[in-house]
mmCIF file of C-alpha atoms in Angstrom:
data_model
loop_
_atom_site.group_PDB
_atom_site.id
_atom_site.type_symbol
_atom_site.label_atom_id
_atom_site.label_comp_id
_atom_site.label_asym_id
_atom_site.label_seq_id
_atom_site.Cartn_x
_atom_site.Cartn_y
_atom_site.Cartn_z
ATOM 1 C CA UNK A 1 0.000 0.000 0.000
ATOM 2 C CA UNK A 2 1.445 3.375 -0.989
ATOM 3 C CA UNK A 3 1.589 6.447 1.165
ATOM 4 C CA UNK A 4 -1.216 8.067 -0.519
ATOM 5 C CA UNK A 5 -3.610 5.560 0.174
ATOM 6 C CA UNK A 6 -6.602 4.582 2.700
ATOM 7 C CA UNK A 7 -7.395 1.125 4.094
ATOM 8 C CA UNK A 8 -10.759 0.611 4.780
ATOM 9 C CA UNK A 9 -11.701 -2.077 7.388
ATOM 10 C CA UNK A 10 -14.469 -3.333 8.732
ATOM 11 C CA UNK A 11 -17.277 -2.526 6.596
ATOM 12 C CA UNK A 12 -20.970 -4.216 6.962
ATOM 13 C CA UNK A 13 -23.332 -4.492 3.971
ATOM 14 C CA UNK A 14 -23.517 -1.137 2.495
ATOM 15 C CA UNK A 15 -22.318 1.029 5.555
ATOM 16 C CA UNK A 16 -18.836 2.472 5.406
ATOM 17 C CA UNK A 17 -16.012 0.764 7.370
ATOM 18 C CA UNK A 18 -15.708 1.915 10.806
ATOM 19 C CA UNK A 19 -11.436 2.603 10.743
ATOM 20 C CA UNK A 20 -10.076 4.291 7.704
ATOM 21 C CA UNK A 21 -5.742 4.121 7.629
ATOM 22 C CA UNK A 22 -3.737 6.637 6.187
ATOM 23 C CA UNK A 23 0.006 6.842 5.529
ATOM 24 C CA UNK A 24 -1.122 2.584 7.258
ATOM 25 C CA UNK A 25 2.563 1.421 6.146
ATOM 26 C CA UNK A 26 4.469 4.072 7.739
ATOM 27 C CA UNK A 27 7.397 3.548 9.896
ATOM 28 C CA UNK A 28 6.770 6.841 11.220
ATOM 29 C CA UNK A 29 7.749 6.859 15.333
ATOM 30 C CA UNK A 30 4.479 8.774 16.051
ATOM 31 C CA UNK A 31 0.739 7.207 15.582
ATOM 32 C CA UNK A 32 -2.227 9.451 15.510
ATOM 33 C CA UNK A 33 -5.585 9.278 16.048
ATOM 34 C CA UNK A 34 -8.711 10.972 15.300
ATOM 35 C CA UNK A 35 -11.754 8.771 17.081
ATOM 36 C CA UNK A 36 -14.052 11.541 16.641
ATOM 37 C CA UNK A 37 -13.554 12.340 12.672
ATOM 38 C CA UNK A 38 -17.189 11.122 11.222
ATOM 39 C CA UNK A 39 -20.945 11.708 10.704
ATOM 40 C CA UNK A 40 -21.601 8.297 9.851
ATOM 41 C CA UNK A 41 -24.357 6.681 10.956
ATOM 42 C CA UNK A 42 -25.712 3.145 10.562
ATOM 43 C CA UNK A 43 -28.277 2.469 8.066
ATOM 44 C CA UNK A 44 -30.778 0.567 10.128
ATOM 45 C CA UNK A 45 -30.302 3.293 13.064
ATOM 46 C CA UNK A 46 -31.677 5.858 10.181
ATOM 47 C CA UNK A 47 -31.133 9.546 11.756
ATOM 48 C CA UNK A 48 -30.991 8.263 15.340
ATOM 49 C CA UNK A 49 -34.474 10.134 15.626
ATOM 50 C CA UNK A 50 -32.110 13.776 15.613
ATOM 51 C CA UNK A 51 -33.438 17.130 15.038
ATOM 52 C CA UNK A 52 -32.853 18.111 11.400
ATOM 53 C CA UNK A 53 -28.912 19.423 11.194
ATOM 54 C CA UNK A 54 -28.137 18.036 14.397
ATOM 55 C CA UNK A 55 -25.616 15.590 12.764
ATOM 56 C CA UNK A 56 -23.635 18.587 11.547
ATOM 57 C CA UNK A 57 -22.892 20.425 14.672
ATOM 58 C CA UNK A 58 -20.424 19.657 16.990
ATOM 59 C CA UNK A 59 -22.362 17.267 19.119
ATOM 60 C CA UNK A 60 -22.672 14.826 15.815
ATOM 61 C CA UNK A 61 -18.642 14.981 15.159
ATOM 62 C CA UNK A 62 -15.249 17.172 16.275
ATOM 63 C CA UNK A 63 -15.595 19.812 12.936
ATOM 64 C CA UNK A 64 -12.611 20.055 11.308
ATOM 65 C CA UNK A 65 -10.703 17.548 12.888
ATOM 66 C CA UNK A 66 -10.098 14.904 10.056
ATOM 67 C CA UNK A 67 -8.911 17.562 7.916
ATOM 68 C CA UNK A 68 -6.259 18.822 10.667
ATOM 69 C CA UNK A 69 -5.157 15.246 11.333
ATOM 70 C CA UNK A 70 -4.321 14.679 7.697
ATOM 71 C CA UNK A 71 -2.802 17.497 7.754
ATOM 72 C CA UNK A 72 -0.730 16.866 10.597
ATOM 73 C CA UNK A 73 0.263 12.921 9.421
ATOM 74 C CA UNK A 74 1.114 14.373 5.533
ATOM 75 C CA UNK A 75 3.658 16.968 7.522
ATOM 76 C CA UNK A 76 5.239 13.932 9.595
ATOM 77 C CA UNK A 77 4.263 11.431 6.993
ATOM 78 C CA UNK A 78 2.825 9.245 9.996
ATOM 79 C CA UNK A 79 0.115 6.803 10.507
ATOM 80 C CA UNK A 80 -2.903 8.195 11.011
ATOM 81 C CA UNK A 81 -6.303 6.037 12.190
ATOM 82 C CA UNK A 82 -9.422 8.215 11.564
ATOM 83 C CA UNK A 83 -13.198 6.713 13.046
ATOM 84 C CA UNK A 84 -16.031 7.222 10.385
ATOM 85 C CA UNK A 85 -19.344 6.851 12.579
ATOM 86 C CA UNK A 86 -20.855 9.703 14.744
ATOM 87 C CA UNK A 87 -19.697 9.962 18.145
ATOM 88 C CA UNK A 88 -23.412 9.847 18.617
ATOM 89 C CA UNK A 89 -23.950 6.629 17.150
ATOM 90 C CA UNK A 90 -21.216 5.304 19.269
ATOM 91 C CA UNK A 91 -18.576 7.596 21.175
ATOM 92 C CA UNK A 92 -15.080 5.684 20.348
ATOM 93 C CA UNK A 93 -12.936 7.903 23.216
ATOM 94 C CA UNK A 94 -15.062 5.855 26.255
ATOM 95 C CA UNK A 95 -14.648 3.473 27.539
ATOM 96 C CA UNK A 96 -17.551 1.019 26.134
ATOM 97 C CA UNK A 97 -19.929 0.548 28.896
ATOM 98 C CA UNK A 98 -19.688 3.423 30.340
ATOM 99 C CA UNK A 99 -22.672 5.883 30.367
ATOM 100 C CA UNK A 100 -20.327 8.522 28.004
ATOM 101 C CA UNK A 101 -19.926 5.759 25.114
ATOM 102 C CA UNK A 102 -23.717 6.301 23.801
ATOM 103 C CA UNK A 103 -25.206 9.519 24.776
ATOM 104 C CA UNK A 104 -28.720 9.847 25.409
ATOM 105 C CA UNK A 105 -28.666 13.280 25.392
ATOM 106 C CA UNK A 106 -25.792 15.625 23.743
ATOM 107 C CA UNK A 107 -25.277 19.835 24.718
ATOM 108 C CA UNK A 108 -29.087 19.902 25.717
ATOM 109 C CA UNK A 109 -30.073 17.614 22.011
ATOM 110 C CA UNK A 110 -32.001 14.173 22.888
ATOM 111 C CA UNK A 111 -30.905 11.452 20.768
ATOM 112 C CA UNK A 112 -33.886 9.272 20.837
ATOM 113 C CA UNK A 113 -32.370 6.249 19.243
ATOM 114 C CA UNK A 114 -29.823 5.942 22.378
ATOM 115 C CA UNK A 115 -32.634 5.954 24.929
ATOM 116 C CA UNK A 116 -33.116 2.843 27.156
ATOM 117 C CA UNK A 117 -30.710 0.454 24.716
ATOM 118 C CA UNK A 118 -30.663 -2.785 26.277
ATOM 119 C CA UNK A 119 -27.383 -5.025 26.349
ATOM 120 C CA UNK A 120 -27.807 -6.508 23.293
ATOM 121 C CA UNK A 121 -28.105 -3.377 20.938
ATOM 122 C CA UNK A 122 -24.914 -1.680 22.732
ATOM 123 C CA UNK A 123 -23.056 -4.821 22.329
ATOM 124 C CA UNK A 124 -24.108 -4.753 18.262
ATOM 125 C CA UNK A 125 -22.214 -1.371 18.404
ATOM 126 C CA UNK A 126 -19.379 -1.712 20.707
ATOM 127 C CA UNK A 127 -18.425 -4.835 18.069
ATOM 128 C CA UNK A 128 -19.097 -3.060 14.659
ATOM 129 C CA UNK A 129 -17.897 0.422 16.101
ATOM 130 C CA UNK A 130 -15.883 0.278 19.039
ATOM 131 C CA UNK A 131 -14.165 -2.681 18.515
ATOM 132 C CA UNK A 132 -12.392 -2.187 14.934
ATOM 133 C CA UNK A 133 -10.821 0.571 16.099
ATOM 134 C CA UNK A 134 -9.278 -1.003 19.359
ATOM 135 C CA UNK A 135 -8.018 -3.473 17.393
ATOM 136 C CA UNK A 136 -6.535 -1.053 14.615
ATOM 137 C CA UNK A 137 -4.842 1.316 17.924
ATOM 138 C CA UNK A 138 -3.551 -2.092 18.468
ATOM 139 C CA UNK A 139 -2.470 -2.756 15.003
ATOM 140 C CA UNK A 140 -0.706 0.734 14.426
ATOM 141 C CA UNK A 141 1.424 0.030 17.870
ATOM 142 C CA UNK A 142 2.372 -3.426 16.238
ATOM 143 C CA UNK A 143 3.237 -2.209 12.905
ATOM 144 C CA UNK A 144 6.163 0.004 13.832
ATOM 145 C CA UNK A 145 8.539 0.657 16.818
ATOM 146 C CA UNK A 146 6.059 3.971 18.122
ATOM 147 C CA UNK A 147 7.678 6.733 20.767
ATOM 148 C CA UNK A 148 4.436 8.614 20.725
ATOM 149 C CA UNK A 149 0.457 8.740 20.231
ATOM 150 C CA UNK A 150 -1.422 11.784 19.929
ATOM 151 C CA UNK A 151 -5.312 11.774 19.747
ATOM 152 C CA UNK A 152 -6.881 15.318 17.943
ATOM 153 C CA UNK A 153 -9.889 16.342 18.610
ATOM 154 C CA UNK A 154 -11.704 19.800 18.368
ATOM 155 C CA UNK A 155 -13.776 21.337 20.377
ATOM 156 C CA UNK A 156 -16.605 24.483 20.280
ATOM 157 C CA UNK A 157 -16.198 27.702 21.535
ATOM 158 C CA UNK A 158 -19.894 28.077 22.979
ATOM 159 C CA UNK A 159 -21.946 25.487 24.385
ATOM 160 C CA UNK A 160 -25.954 25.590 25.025
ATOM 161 C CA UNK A 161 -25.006 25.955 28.653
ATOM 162 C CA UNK A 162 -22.101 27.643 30.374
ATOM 163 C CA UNK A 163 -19.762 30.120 29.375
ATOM 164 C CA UNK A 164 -18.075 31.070 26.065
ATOM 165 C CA UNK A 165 -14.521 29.028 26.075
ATOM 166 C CA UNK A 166 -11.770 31.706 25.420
ATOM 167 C CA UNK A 167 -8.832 29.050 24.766
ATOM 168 C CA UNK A 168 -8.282 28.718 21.027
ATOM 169 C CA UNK A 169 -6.503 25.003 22.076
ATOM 170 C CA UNK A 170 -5.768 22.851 25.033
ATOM 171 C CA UNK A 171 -3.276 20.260 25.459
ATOM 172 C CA UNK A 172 -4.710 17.364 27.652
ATOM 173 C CA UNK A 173 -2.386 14.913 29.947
ATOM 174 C CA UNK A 174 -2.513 12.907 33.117
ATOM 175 C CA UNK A 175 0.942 11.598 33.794
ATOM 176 C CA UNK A 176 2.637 12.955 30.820
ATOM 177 C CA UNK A 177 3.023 16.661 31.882
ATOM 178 C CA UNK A 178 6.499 16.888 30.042
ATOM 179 C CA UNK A 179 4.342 16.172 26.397
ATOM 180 C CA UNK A 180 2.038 18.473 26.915
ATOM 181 C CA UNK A 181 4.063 21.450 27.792
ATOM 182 C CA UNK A 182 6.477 20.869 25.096
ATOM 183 C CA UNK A 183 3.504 21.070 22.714
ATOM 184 C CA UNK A 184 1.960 24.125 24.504
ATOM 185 C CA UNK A 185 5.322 26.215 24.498
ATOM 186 C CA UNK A 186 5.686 25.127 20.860
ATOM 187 C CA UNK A 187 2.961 26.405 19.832
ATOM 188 C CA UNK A 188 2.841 29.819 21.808
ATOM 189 C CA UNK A 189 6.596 30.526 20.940
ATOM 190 C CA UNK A 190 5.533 30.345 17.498
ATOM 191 C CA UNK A 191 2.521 32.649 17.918
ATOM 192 C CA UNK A 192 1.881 34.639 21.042
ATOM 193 C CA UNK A 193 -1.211 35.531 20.346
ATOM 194 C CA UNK A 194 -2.976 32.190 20.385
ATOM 195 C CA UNK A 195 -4.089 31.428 23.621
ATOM 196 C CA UNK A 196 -2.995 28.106 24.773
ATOM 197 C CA UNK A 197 -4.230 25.886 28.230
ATOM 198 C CA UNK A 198 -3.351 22.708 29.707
ATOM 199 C CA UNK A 199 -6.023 20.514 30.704
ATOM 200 C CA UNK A 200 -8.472 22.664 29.081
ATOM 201 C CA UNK A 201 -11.773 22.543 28.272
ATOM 202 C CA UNK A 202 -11.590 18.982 29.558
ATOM 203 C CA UNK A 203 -9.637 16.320 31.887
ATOM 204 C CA UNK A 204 -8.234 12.736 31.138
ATOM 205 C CA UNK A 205 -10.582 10.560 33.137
ATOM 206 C CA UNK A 206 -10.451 7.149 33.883
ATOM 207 C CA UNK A 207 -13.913 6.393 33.471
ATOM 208 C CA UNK A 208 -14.151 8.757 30.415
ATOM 209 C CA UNK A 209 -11.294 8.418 28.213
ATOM 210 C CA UNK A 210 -9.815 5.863 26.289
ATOM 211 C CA UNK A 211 -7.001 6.090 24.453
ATOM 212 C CA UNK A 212 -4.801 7.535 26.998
ATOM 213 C CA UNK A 213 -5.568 5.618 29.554
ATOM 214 C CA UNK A 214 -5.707 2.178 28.031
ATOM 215 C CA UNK A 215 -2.891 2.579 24.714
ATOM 216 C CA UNK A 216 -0.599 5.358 25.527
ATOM 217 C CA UNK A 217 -0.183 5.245 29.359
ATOM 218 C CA UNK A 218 0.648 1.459 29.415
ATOM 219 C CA UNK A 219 2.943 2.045 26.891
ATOM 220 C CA UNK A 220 4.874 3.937 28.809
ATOM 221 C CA UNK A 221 5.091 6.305 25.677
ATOM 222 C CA UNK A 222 4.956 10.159 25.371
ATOM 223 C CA UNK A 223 1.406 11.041 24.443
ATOM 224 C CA UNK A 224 -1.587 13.825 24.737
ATOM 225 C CA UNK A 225 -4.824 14.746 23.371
ATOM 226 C CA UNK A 226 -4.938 17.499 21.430
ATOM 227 C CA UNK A 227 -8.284 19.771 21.546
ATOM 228 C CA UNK A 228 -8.092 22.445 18.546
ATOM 229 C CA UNK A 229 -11.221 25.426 19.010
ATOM 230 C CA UNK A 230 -12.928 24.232 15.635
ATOM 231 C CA UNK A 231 -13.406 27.759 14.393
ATOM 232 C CA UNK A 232 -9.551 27.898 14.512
ATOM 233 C CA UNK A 233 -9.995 25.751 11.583
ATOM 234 C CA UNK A 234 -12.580 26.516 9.955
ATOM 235 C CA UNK A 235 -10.742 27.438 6.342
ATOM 236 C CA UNK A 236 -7.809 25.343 4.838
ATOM 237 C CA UNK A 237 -5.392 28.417 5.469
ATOM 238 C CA UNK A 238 -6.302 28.160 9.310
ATOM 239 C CA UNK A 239 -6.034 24.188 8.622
ATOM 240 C CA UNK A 240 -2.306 24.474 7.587
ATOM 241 C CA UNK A 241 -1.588 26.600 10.362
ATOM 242 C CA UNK A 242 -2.919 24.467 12.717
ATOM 243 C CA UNK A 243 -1.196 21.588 10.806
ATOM 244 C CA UNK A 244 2.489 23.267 10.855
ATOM 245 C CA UNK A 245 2.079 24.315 14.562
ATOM 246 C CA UNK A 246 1.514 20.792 15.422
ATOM 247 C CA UNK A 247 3.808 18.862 13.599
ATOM 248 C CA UNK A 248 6.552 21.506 14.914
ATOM 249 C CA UNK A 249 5.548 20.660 18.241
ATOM 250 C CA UNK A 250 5.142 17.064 18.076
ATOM 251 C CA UNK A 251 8.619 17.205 16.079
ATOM 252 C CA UNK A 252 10.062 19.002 19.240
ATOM 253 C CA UNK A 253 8.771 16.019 21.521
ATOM 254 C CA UNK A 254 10.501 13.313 19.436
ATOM 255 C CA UNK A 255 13.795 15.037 20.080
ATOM 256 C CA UNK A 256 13.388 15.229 23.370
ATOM 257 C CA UNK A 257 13.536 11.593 23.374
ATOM 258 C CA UNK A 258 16.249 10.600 21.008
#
């Protein structure tokens, strides 16, 4: 498989594959991951029972996230494992049965499809979802010798309730502290102006994360999720910026470790 293409795994009758690979052949030291990087939704689930355009805002995927972490793996020319289905259908960064991994309700919107699920219609999506893409975080550590995993994500500036978020990006760790301040001094030595948090707008939880606590931590490897404002990428030129500001600072963590 050349370096241009996508590996599509997974797939049941006519619904896309859950895990799409790019750059899947690199030998690249760094894996990334974007778990939150589609709309998709299974056909027999229909709309989930969502308001119309509900799929398109940011509680149906992380806007403009695939097209960052693309972005970012064509810079490092590293792996790069993107998720295709909502995080409403399925959310792929819990941990499966916890109450996070299928909403019922998301930023005030009911998803009526997720209400009362018994066992057996989480388990059907935990093994055509979740599953495939556990076992291709897996695959990606197997392929290569990795150093590091980084997870991007974006997040919205305003939500239904609470108060307008004034970081344009946060850097989230738990017991990598050394990561995530390499990437947050990268990035605010190459533009001040940006404004920059750790641990911001959210926390690496036990009980509500997944790919930090159960790939990179065990691993022992240097790590972080990345959370990107989404209208800080809202146009390709904002995209590249994004992209080069990463792969600086996740370029500055590998040395670190040489």
């Amino acid at each position: 498989m050349g370096d241009a293409e996508a590996r599509h795994v997974g797939a049941v009758h006519n619904d896309p594959a859950p895990v799409e690979w790019i750059n899947a052949d690199s030998q690249a030291e760094v894996l990334l991951l974007c778990e939150h990087a589609g709309q998709a939704i299974p056909s027999h689930l229909y709309d989930l029972g969502l308001p119309k355009g509900a799929i398109d805002r940011h509680i149906g995927w992380d806007i403009g996230a695939e097209k960052l972490a693309r972005a970012v793996a064509e810079k490092l020319d590293a792996p790069l494992i993107l998720q295709r289905y909502s995080r409403l259908v399925l959310d792929c960064n819990r941990p499966p049965h916890s109450a996070g991994s299928i909403p019922e309700v998301s930023d005030t919107v009911v998803i009526p499809a997720n209400q009362g699920l018994d066992p057996k219609a989480r388990a059907q999506r935990q093994s055509t979802i979740f599953d495939p893409l556990n076992d291709a975080i897996q695959d990606g550590f197997l392929r290569a010798p990795r150093r590091a995993g980084f997870s991007i994500h974006t997040f919205t500036r305003q939500m239904q309730l609470g108060e307008r978020r004034t970081w344009d990006a946060g850097i989230l760790c738990r017991r990598d502290l050394p990561t995530a301040q390499t990437i947050l001094e990268s990035i605010t030595r190459a533009d001040p102006a940006l404004t920059v948090a750790l641990n911001e707008p959210y926390q690496i939880e036990e009980d509500g994360d997944w790919f930090i606590p159960q790939h990179a931590e065990p691993r022992g490897l240097r790590h972080s999720l990345i959370e990107v404002c989404n209208d800080q990428v809202e146009t390709e030129v904002q995209v590249e910026k994004w992209a080069e500001l990463l792969a600086v600072a996740l370029r500055d963590v590998l040395a670190q470790t040489r």
